[in-house]
Short mmCIF file of C-alpha atoms in Angstrom, two decimals:
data_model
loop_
_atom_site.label_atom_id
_atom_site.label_comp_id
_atom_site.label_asym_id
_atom_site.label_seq_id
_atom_site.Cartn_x
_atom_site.Cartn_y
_atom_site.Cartn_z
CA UNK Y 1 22.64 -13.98 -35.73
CA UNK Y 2 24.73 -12.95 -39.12
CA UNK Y 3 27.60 -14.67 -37.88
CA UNK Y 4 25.43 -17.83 -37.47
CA UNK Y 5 23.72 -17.48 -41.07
CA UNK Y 6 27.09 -17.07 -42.76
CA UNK Y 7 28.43 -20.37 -41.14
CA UNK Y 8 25.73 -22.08 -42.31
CA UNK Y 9 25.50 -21.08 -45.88
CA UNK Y 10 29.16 -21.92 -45.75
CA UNK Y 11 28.30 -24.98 -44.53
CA UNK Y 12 25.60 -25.64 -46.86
CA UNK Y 13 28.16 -24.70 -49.61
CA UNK Y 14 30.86 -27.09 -48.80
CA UNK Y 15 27.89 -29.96 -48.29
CA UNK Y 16 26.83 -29.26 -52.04
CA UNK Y 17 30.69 -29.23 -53.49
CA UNK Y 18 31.18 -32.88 -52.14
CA UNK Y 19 27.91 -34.09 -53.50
CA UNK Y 20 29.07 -32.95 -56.57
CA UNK Y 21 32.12 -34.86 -56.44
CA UNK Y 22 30.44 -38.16 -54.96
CA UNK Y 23 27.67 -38.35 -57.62
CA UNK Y 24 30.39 -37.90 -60.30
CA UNK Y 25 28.47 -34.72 -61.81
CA UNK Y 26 30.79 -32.05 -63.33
CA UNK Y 27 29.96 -28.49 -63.59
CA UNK Y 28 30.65 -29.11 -67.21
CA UNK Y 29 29.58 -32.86 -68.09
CA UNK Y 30 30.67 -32.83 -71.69
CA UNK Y 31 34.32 -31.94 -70.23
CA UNK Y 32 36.20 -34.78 -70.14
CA UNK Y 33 39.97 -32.87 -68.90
CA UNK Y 34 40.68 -34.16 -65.01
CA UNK Y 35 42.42 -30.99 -63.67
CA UNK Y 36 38.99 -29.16 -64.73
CA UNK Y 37 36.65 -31.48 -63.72
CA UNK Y 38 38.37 -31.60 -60.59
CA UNK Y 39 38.28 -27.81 -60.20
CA UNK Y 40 34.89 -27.68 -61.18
CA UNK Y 41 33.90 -29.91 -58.43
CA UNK Y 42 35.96 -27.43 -55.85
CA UNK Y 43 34.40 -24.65 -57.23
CA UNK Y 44 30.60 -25.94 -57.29
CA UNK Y 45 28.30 -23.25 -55.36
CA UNK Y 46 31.43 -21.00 -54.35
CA UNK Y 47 31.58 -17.10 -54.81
CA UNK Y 48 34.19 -15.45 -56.57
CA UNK Y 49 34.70 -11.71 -55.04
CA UNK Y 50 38.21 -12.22 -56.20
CA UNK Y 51 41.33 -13.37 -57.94
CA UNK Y 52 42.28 -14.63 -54.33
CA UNK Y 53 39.22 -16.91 -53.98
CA UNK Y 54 41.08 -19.17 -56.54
CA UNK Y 55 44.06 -21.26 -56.09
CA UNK Y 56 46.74 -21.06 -59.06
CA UNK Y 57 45.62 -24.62 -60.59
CA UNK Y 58 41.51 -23.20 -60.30
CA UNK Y 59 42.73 -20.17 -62.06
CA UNK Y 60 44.43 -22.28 -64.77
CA UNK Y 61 41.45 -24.79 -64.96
CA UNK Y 62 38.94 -22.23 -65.73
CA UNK Y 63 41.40 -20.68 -68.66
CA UNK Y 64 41.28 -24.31 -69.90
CA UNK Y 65 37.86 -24.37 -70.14
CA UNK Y 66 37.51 -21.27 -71.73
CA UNK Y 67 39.69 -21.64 -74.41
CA UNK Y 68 37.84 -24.75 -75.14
CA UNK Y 69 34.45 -23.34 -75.10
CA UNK Y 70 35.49 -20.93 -77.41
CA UNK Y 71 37.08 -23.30 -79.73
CA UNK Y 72 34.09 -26.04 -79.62
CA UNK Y 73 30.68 -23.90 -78.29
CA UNK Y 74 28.31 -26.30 -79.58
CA UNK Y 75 29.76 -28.86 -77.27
CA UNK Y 76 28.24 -26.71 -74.39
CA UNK Y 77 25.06 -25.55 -75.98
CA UNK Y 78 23.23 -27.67 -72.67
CA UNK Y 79 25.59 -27.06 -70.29
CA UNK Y 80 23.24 -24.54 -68.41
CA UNK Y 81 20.07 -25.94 -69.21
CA UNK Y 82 17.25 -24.12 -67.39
CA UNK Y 83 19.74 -22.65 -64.93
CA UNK Y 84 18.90 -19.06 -63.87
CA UNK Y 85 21.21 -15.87 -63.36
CA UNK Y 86 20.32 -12.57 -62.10
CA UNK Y 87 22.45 -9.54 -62.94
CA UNK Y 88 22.56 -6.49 -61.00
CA UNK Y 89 24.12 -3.59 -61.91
CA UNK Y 90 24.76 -0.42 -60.11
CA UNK Y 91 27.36 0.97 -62.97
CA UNK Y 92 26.59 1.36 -67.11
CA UNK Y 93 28.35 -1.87 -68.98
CA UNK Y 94 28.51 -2.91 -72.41
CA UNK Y 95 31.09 -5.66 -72.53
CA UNK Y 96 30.52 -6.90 -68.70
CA UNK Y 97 26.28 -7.46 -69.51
CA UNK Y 98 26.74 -8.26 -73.14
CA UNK Y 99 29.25 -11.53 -72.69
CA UNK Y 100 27.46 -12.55 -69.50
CA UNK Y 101 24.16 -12.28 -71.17
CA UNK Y 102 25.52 -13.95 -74.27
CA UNK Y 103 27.35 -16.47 -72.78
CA UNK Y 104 24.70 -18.21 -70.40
CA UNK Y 105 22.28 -17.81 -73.32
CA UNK Y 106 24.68 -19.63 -75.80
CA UNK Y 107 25.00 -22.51 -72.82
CA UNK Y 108 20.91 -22.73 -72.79
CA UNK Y 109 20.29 -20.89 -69.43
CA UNK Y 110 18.24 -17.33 -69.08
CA UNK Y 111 19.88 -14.04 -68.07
CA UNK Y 112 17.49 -11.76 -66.26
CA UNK Y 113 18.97 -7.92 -65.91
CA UNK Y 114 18.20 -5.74 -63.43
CA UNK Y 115 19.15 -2.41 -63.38
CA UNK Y 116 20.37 -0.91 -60.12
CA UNK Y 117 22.04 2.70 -61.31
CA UNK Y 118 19.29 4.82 -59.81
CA UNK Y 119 18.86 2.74 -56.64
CA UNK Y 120 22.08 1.18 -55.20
CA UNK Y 121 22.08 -1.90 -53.52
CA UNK Y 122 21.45 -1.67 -49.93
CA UNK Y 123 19.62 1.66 -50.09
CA UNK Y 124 16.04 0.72 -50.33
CA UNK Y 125 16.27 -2.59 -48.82
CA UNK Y 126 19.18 -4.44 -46.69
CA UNK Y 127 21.47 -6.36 -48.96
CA UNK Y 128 21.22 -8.96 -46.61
CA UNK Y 129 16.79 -9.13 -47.67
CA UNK Y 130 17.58 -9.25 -51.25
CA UNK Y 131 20.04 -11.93 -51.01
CA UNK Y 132 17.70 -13.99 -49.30
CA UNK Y 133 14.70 -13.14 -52.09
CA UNK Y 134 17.01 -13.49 -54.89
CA UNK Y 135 18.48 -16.90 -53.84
CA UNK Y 136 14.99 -18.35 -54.75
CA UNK Y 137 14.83 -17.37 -57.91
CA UNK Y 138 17.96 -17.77 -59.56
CA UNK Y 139 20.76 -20.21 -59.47
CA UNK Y 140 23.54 -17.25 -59.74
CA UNK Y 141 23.89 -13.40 -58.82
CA UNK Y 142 26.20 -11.32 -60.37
CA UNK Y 143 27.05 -7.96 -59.29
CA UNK Y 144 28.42 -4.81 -60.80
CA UNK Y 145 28.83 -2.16 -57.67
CA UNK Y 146 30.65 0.70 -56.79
CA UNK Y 147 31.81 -1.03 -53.15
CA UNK Y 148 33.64 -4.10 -53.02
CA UNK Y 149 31.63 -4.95 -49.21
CA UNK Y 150 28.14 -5.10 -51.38
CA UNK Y 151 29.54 -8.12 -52.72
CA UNK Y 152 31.03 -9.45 -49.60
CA UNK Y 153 27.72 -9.31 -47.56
CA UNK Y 154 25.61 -10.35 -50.38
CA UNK Y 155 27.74 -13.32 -50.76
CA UNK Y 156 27.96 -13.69 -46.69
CA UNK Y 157 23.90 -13.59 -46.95
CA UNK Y 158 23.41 -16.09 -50.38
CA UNK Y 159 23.01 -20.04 -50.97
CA UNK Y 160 23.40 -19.14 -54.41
CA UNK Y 161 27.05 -18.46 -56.18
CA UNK Y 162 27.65 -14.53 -55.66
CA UNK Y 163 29.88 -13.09 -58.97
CA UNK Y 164 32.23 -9.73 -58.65
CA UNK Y 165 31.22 -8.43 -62.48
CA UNK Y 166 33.12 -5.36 -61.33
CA UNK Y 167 33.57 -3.14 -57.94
CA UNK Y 168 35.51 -0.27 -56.72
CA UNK Y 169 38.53 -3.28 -55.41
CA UNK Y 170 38.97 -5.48 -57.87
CA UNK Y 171 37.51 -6.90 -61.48
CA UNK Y 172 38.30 -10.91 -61.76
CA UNK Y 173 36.34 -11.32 -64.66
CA UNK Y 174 38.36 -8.78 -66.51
CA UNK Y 175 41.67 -10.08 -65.28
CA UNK Y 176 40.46 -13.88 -66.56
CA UNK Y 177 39.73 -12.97 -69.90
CA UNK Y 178 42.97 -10.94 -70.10
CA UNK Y 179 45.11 -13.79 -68.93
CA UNK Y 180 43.22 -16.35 -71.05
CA UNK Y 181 43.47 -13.70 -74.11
CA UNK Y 182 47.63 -13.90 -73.63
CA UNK Y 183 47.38 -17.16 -73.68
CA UNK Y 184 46.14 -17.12 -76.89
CA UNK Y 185 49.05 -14.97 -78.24
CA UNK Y 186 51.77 -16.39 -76.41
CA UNK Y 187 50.62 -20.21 -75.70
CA UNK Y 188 51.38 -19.69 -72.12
CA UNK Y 189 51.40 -16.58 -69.53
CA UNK Y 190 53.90 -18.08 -67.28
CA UNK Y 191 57.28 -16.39 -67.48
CA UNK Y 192 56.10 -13.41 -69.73
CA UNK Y 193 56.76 -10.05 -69.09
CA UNK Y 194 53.16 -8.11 -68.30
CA UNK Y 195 53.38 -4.31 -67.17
CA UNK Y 196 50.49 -2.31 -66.40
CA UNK Y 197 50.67 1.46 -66.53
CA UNK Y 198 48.40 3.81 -64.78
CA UNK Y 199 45.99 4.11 -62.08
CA UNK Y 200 46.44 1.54 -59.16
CA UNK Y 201 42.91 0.62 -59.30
CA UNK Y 202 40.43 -2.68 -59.38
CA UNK Y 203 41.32 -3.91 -62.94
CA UNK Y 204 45.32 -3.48 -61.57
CA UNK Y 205 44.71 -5.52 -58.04
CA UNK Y 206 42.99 -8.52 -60.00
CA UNK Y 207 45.84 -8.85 -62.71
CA UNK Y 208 48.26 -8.65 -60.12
CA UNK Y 209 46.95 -11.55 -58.18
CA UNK Y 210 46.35 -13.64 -61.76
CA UNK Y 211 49.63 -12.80 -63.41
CA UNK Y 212 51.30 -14.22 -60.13
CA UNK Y 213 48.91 -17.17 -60.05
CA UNK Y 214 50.03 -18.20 -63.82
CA UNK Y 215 53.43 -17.59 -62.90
CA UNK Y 216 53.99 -14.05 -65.09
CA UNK Y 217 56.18 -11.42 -64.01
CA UNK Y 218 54.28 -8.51 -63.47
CA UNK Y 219 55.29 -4.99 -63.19
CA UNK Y 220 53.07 -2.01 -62.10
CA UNK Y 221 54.44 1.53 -63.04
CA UNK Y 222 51.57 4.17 -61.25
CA UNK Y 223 52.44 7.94 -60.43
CA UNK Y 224 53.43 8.68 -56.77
CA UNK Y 225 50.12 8.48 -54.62
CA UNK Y 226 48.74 5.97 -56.84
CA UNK Y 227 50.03 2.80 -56.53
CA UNK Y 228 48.06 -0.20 -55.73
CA UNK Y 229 46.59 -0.91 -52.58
CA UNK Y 230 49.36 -2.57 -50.24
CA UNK Y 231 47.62 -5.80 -48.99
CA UNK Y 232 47.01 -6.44 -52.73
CA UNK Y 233 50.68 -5.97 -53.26
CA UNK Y 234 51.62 -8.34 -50.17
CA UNK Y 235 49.16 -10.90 -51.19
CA UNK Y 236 50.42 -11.11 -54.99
CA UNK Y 237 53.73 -11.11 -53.90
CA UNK Y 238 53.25 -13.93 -51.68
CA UNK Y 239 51.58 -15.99 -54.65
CA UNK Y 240 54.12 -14.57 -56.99
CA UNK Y 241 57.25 -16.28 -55.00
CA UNK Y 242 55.17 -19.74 -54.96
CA UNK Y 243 55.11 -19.83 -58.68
CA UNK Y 244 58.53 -18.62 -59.55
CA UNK Y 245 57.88 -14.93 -60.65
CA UNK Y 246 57.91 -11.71 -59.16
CA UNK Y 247 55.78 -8.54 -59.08
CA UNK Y 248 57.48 -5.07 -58.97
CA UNK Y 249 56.24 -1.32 -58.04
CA UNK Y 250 57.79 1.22 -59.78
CA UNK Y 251 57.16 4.77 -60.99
CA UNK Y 252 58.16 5.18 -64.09
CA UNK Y 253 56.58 4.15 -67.32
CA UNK Y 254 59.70 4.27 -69.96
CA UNK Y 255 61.63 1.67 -67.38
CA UNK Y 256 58.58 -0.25 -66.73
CA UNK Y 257 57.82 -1.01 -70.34
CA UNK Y 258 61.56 -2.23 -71.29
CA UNK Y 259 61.26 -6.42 -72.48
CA UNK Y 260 57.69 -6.36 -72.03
CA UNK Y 261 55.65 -9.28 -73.91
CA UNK Y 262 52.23 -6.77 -73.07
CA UNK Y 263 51.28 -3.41 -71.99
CA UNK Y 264 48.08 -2.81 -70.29
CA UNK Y 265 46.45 0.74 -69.19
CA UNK Y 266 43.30 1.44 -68.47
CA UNK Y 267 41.79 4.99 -67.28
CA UNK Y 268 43.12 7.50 -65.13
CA UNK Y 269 39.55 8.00 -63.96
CA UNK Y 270 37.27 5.29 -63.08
CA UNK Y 271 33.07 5.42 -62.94
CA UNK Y 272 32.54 7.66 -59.55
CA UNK Y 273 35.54 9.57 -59.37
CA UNK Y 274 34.57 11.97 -62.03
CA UNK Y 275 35.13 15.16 -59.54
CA UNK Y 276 39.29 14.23 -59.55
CA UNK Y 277 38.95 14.37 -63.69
CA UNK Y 278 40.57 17.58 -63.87
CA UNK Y 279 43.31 16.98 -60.82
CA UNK Y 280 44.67 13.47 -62.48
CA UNK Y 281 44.70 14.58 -66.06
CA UNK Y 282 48.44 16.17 -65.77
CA UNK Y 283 49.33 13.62 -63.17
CA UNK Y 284 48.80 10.57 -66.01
CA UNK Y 285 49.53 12.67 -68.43
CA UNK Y 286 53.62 11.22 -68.61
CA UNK Y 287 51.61 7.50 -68.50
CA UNK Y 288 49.83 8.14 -71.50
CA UNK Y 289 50.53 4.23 -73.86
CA UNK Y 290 51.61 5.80 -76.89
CA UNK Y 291 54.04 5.03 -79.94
CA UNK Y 292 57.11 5.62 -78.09
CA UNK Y 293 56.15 3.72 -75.15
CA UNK Y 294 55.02 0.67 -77.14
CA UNK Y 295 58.84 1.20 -78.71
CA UNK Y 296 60.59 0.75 -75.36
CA UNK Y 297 58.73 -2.62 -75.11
CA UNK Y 298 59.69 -3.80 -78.77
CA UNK Y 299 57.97 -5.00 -81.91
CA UNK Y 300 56.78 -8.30 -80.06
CA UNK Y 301 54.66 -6.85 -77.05
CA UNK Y 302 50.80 -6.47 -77.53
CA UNK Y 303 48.88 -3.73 -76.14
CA UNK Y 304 45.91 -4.19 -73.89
CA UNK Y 305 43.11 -2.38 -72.15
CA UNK Y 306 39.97 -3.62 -70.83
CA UNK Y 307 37.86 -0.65 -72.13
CA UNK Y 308 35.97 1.46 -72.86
CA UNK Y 309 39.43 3.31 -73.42
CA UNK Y 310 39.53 7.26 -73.61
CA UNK Y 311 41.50 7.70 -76.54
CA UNK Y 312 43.91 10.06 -77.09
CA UNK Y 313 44.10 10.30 -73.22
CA UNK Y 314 45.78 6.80 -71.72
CA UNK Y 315 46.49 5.79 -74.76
CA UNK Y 316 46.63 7.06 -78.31
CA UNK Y 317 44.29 6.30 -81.35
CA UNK Y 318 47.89 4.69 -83.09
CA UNK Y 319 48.09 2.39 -80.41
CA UNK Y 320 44.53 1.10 -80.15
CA UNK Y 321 43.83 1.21 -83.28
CA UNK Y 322 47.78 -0.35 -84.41
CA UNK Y 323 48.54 -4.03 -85.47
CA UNK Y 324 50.06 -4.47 -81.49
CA UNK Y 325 46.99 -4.04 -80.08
CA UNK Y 326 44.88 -7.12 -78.67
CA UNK Y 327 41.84 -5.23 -77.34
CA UNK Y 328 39.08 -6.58 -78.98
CA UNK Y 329 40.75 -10.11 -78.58
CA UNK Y 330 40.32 -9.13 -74.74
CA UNK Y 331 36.83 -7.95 -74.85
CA UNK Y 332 35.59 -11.35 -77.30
CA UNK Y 333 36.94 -13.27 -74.44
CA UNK Y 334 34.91 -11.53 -71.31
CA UNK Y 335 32.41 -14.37 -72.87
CA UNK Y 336 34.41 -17.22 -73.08
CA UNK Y 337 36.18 -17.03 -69.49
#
């Protein structure tokens, strides 16, 4: 019976990407660029769960579009007339609420929050109910969970666009604003040199797969035990050898960091996994982002994390606080991308 649903809503999905496209209708109307017009029209009514849900000239089309929203906002002020998006959140945000809230309001739409910290998703009703409740109401859903399959089956069980705002696999919305944010301070992210430092989590999977879809090299340096999940390896790879750059493992920071254009950490311990606090503090301990790090990589590299950052733990007050770092650059741009 599920099975049947989800081919339909697929179905129903594809049917309402090609109408776009025959009644000539853009996403954006007011943007007049062909490769995001066209990718707007691909992307019409589709979910994003993650980086891999976008093709290398989708990723770079919505980048495009961001930068230019940012650069001319009142020239989208109606894009989202009257259109309708629900958040749901089972974690605490600041920066993930705030630039969704602000951005659909800036475009004319209406951001309703709900707050799901004290009742998860799939605990008092099946996801599969609310997904069919919500999709009357609202033109979007955006989710902020602690498991990735929420998101899956809500977007299995939804008409409506499904958005990953954040879960325990991956964080696309972070890794867009970070790639369109080193755009900004580079012109291009294909060919630079990005290393990330630290835990092997969600934020690392999704700049993995975007580096390698924008054609920048990307090197991971994790602790032993901590690397990043292997099909998310495999898959970036794969997408990294289609656009002419490569992705590397390794385990050690001060190698890692050597002719980097960025650095990026973010904490040792993500929201949930509070109880391993005190066994991963000496383990990150030796990938701390401090001065001497940011040396290795040379006056040129910026520093980036996608916060909130505990300072003086993965990285020092110097760093964040120094004229490398980009963070707030990063965090501006969770709105624009």
């Amino acid at each position: 019976m599920r099975t049947s649903r989800r081919r339909k809503l697929q179905e129903e999905k594809i049917v309402a990407s090609k109408a776009i496209i025959e009644r000539g209708e853009p996403a954006i109307p007011i943007q007049k660029d062909d490769d995001v017009l066209a990718a707007a029209a691909r992307l019409a009514g589709e979910d994003l769960c993650s980086i891999s849900d976008l093709s290398s000239a989708e990723v770079r089309a919505i980048l495009k579009l961001g930068h230019d929203v940012k650069r001319n906002p009142h020239e989208y002020r109606h894009a989202l007339d009257a259109k309708q998006m629900v958040l749901m959140f089972e974690k605490a945000s600041l920066r993930t609420r705030l630039a969704f809230e602000t951005g659909i309001n800036t475009m004319g739409g209406n951001a309703i929050f709900v707050d799901q910290t004290s009742s998860p998703l799939g605990e008092r009703e099946a996801i599969a109910d609310i997904a069919r409740n919500v999709e009357r109401w609202v033109d979007v859903i955006v989710l902020r969970t602690y498991a990735h399959d929420t998101i899956t089956e809500m977007a299995a069980n939804s008409r409506v666009p499904v958005i990953n705002a954040l879960s325990d696999f991956e964080h696309p919305c972070q890794a867009l604003a970070d790639l369109m944010t080193l755009e900004e301070h580079f012109g291009s992210a294909a060919g630079l040199n990005f290393t990330y430092v630290g835990d092997g989590n969600n934020v690392c999977h999704s700049l993995m797969l975007a580096g390698a879809q924008l054609g920048t090299n990307v090197t991971v340096a994790t602790p032993r035990g901590y690397s990043p999940d292997i099909e998310i390896v495999t898959k970036a790879r794969e997408i990294a050898e289609a656009n002419g750059c490569e992705v590397r493992l390794l385990q050690d920071p001060q190698s890692a960091v050597e002719g980097s254009d960025a650095v990026y950490t973010d904490v040792c311990v993500s929201m949930g996994m509070e109880h391993e606090s005190t066994k991963r503090a000496p383990i990150f301990r030796p990938f701390q982002v401090n001065e001497a790090l940011m040396a290795k990589a040379g006056e040129r590299a910026v520093f980036m994390h996608c916060l909130p950052a505990r300072r003086n733990a993965e990285v020092t007050d110097s760093v964040l606080d120094g004229p490398q770092s980009i963070v707030f650059d990063q965090a501006e741009n969770r709105m624009h991308a």
